[in-house]
PDB file of C-alpha atoms in Angstrom:
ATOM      1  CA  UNK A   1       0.000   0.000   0.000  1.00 55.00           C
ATOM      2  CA  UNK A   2       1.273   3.716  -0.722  1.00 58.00           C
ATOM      3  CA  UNK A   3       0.789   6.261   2.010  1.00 62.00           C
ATOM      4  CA  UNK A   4      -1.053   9.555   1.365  1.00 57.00           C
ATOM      5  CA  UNK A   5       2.192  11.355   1.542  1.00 60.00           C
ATOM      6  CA  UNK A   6       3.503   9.270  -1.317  1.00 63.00           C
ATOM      7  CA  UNK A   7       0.127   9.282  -2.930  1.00 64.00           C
ATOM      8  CA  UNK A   8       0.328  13.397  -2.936  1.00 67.00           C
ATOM      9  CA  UNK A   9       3.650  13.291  -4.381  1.00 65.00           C
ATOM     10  CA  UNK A  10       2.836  11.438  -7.148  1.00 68.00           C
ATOM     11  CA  UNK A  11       0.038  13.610  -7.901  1.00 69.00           C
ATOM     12  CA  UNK A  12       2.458  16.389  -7.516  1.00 72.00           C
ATOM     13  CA  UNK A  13       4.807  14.408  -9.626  1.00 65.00           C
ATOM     14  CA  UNK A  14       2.353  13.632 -12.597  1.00 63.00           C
ATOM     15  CA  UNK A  15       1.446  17.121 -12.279  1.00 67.00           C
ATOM     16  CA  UNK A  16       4.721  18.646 -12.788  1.00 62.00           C
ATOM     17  CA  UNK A  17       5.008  16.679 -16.053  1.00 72.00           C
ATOM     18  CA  UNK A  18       1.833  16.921 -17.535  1.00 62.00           C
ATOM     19  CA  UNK A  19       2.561  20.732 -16.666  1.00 64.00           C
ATOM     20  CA  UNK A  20       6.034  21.137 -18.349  1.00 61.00           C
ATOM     21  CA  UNK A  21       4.289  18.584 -21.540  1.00 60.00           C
ATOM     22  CA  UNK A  22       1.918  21.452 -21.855  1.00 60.00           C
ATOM     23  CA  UNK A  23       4.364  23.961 -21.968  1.00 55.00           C
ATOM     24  CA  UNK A  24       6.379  21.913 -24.012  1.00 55.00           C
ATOM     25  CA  UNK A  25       4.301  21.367 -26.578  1.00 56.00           C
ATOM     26  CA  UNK A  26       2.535  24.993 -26.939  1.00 52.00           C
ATOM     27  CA  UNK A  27       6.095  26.164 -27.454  1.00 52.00           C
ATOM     28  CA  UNK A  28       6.913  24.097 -30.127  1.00 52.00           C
ATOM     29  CA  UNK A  29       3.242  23.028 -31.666  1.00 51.00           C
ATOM     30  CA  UNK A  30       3.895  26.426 -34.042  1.00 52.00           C
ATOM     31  CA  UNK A  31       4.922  25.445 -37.805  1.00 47.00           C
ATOM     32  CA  UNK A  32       8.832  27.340 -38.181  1.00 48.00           C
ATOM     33  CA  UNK A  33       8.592  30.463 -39.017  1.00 50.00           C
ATOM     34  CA  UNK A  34       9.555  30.698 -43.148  1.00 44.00           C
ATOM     35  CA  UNK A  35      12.486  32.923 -43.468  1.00 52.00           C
ATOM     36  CA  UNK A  36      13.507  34.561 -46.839  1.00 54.00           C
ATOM     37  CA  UNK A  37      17.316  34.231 -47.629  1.00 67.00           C
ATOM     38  CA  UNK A  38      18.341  37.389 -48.806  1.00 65.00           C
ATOM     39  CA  UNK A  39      21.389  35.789 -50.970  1.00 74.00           C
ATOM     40  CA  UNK A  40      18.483  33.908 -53.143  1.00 86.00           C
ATOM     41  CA  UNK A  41      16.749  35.777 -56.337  1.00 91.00           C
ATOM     42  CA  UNK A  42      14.711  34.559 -58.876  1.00 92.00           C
ATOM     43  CA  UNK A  43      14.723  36.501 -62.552  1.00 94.00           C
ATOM     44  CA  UNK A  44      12.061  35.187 -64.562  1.00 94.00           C
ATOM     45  CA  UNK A  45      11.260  36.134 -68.257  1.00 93.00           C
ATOM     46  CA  UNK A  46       7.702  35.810 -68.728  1.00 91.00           C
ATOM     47  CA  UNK A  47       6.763  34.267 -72.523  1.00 88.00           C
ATOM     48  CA  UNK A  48       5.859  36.099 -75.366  1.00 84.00           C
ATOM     49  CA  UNK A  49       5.185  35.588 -78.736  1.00 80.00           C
ATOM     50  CA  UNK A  50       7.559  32.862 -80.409  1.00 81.00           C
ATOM     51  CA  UNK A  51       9.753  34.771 -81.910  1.00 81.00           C
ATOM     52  CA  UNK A  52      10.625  36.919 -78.866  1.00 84.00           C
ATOM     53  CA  UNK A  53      10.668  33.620 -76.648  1.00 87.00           C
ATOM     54  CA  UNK A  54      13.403  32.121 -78.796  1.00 87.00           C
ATOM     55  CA  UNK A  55      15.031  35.309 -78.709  1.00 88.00           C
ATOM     56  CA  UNK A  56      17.688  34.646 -75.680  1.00 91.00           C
ATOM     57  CA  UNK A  57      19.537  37.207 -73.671  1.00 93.00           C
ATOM     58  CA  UNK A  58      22.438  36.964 -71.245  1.00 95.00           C
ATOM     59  CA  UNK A  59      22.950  37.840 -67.731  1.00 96.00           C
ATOM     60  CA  UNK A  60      25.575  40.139 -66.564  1.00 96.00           C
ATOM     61  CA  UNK A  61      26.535  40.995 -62.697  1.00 95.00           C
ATOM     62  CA  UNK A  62      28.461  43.799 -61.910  1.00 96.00           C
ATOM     63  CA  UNK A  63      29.584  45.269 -58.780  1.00 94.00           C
ATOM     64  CA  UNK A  64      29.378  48.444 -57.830  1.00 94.00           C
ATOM     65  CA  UNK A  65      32.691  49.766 -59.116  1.00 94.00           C
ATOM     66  CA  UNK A  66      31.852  48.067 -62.850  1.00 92.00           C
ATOM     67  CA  UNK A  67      33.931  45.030 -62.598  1.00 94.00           C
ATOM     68  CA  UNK A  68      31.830  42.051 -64.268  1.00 94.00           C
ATOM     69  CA  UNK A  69      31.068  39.407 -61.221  1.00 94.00           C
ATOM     70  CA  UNK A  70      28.702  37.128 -63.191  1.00 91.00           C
ATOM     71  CA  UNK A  71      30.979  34.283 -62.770  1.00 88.00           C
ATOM     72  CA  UNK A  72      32.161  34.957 -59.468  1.00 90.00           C
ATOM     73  CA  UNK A  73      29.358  36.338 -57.259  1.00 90.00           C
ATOM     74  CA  UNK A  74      27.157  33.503 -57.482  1.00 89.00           C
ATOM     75  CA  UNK A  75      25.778  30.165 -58.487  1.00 90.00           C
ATOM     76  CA  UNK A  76      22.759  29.660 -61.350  1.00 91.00           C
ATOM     77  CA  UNK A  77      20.420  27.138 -62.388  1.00 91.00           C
ATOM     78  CA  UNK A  78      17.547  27.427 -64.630  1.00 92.00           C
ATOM     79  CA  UNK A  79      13.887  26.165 -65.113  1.00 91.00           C
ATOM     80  CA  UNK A  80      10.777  26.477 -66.695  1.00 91.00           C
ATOM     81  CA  UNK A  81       7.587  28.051 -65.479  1.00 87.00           C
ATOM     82  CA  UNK A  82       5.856  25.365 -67.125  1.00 86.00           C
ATOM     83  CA  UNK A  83       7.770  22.656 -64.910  1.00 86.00           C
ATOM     84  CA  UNK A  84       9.053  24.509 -62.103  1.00 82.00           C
ATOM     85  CA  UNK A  85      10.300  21.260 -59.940  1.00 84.00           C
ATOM     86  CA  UNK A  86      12.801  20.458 -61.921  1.00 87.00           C
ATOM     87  CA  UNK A  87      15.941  22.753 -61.506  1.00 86.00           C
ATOM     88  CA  UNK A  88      18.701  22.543 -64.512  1.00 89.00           C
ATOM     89  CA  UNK A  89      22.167  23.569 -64.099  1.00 89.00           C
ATOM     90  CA  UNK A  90      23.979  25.976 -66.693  1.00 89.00           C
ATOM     91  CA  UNK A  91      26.213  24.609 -68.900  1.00 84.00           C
ATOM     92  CA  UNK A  92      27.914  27.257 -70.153  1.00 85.00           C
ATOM     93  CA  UNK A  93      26.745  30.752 -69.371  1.00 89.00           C
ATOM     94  CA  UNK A  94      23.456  32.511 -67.777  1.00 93.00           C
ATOM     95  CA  UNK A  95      20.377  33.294 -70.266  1.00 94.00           C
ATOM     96  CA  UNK A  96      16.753  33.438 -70.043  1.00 95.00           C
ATOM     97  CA  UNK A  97      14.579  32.202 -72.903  1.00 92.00           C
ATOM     98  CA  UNK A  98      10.918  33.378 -72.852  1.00 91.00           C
ATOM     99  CA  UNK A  99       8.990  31.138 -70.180  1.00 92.00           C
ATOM    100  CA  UNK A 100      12.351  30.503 -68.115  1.00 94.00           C
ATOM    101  CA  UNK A 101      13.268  31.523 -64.623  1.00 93.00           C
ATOM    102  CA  UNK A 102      16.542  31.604 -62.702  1.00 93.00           C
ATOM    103  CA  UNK A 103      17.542  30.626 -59.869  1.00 92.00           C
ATOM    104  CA  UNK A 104      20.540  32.478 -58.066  1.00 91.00           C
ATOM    105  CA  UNK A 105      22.363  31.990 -55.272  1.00 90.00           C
ATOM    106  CA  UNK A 106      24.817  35.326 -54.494  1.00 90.00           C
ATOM    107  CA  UNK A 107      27.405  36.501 -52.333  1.00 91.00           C
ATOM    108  CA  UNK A 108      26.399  39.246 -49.921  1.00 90.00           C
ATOM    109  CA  UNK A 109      26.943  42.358 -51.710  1.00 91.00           C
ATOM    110  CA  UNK A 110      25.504  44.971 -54.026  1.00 93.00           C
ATOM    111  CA  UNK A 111      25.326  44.416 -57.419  1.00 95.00           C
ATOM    112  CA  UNK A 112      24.371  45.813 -61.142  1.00 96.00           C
ATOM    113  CA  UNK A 113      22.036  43.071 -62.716  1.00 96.00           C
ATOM    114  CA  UNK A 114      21.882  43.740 -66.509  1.00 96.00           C
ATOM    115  CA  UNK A 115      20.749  41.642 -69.650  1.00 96.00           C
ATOM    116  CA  UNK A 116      21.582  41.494 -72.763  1.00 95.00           C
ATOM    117  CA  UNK A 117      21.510  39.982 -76.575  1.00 92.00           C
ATOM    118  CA  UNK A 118      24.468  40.423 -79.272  1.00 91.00           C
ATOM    119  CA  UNK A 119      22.831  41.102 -82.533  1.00 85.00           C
ATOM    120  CA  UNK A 120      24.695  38.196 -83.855  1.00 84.00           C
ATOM    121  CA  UNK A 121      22.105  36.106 -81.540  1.00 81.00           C
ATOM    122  CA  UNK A 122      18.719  37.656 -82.693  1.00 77.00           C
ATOM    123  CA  UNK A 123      16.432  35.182 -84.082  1.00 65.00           C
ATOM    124  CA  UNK A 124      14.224  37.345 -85.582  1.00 65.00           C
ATOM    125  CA  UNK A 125      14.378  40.139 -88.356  1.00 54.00           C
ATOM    126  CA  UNK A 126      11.629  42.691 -87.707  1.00 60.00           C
ATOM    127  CA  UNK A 127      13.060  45.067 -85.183  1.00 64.00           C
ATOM    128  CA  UNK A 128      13.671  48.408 -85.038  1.00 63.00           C
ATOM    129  CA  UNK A 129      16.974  48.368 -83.406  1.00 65.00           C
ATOM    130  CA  UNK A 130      18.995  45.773 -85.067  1.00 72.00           C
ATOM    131  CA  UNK A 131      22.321  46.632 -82.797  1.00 83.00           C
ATOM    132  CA  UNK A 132      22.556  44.746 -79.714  1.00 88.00           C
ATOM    133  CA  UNK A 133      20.172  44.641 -76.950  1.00 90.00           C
ATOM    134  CA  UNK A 134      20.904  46.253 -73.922  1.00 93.00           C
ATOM    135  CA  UNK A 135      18.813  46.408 -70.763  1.00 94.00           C
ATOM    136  CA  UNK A 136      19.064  48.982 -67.761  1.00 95.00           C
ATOM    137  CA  UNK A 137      21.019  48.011 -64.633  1.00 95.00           C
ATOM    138  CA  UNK A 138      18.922  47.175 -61.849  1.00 95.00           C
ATOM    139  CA  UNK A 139      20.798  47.668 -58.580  1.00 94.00           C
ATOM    140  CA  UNK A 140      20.372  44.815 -56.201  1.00 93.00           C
ATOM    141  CA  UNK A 141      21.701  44.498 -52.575  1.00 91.00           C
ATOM    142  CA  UNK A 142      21.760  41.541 -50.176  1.00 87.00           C
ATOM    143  CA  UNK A 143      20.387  44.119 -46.943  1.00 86.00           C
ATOM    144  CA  UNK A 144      17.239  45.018 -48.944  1.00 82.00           C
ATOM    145  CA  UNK A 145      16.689  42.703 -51.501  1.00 80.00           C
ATOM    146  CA  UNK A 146      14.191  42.074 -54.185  1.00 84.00           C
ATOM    147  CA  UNK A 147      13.164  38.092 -54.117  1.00 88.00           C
ATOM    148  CA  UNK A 148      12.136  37.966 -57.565  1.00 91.00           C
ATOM    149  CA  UNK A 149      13.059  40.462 -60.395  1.00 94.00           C
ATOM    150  CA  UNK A 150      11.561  40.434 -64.568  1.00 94.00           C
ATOM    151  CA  UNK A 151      12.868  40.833 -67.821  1.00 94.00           C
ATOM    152  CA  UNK A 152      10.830  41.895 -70.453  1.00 92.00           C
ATOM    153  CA  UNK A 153      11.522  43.313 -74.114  1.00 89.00           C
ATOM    154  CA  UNK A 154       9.908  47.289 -74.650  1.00 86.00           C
ATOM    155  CA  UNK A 155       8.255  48.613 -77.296  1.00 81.00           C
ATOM    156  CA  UNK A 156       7.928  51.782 -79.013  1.00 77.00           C
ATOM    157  CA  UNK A 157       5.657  54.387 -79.535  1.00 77.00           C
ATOM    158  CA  UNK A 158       3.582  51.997 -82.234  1.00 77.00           C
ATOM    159  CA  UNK A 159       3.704  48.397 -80.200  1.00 74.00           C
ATOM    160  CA  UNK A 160       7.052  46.976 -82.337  1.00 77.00           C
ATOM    161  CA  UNK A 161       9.657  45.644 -79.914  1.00 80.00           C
ATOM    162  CA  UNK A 162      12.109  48.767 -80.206  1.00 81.00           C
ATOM    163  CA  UNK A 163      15.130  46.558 -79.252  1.00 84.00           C
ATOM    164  CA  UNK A 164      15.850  46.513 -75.910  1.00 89.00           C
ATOM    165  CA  UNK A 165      15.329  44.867 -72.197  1.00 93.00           C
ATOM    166  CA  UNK A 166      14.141  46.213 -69.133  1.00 93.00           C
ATOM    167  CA  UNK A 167      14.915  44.585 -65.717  1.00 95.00           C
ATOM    168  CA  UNK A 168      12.407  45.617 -62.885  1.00 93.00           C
ATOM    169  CA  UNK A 169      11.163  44.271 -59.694  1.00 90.00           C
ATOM    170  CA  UNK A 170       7.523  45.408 -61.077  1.00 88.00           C
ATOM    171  CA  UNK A 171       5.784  42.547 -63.111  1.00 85.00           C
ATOM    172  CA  UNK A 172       4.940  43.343 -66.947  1.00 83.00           C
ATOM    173  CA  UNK A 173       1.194  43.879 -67.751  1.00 78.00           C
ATOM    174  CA  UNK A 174       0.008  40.476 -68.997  1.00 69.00           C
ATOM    175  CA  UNK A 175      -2.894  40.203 -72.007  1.00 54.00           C
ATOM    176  CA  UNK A 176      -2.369  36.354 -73.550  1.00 53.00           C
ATOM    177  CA  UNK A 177       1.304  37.175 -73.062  1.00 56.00           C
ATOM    178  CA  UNK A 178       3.347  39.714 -71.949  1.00 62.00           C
ATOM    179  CA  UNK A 179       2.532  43.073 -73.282  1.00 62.00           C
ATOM    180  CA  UNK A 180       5.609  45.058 -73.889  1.00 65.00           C
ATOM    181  CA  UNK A 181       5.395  49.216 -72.103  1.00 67.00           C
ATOM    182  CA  UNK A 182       5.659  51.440 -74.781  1.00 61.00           C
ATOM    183  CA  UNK A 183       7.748  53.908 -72.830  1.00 60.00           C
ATOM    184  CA  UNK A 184      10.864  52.404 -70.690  1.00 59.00           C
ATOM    185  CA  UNK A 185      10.145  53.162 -67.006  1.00 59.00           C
ATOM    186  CA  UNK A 186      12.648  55.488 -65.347  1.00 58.00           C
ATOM    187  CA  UNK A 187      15.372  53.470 -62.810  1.00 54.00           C
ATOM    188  CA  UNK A 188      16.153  55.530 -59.711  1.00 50.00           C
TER     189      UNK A 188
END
């Protein structure tokens, strides 16, 4: 037989456990809080018509003082929207194809994120600008960073792709596919 005294230590005993199990378990019952890593961006090139889509342009990271970093500053991989599980590694070097997305993994820092395509490498005739494209250099930092950033060709004052990309953190208006601005948005 137990006595009372070791009966009400018991119950003290299965108390104190049940006690610190509640505790316990309202702590940690709460699903981790999701935390954004500030090193990781995602550029994605929204589709257009086919001829644009084919059309490829090439990434190009600089650092603040001009020096190109694209090869040293991070890692990339690639994927498309239309299958966005399955992550591909570059080959070669970083371009976006209409409907692609990369994935990029950078050294803490500021950087100059351009894009562009040689004229050698234009897969289509009817332009306005046959010289190369060019984009504007969006300025990205690892303190206040952007997680996902577009490129997108522009237009000119009559709809024709004038030759040129534009790299925002503002998504393109979308109609059945990306509808180009007709006047290039000022970068501050």
């Amino acid at each position: 037989m137990i006595s009372v005294s070791n009966q009400i230590g018991m119950k003290r005993l299965v108390l104190v456990i049940a006690l610190a199990l509640g505790v316990f378990s309202v702590a940690y019952s709460h699903e981790p809080e999701v935390r954004f890593n500030p090193w990781e961006l995602i550029i994605y090139r929204p589709e257009n018509s086919w001829h644009i889509n084919e059309t490829r342009c090439w990434l190009k990271i600089c650092d603040m003082e001009g020096n190109d970093v694209t090869r040293t500053c991070c890692k990339a991989w690639y994927f498309w929207v239309s299958n966005p599980r399955e992550l591909n590694n570059y080959e070669s070097s970083c371009y976006l194809s209409g409907g692609m997305a990369m994935y990029l993994n950078i050294k803490k820092g500021r950087y100059k994120i351009s894009v562009f395509t040689p004229k050698s490498e234009l897969a289509f005739a009817s332009v306005s600008n046959k010289n190369d494209w060019v984009s504007n250099e969006f300025v990205y930092d690892t303190e206040n960073p952007a997680k996902v950033i577009f490129v997108y060709p522009a237009a000119d004052d009559n709809g024709f792709y004038s030759g040129q990309w534009i790299v925002s953190h503002r998504a393109p208006k979308f109609w059945k596919f990306t509808l180009p601005p007709m006047k290039i948005p000022s970068v501050k």
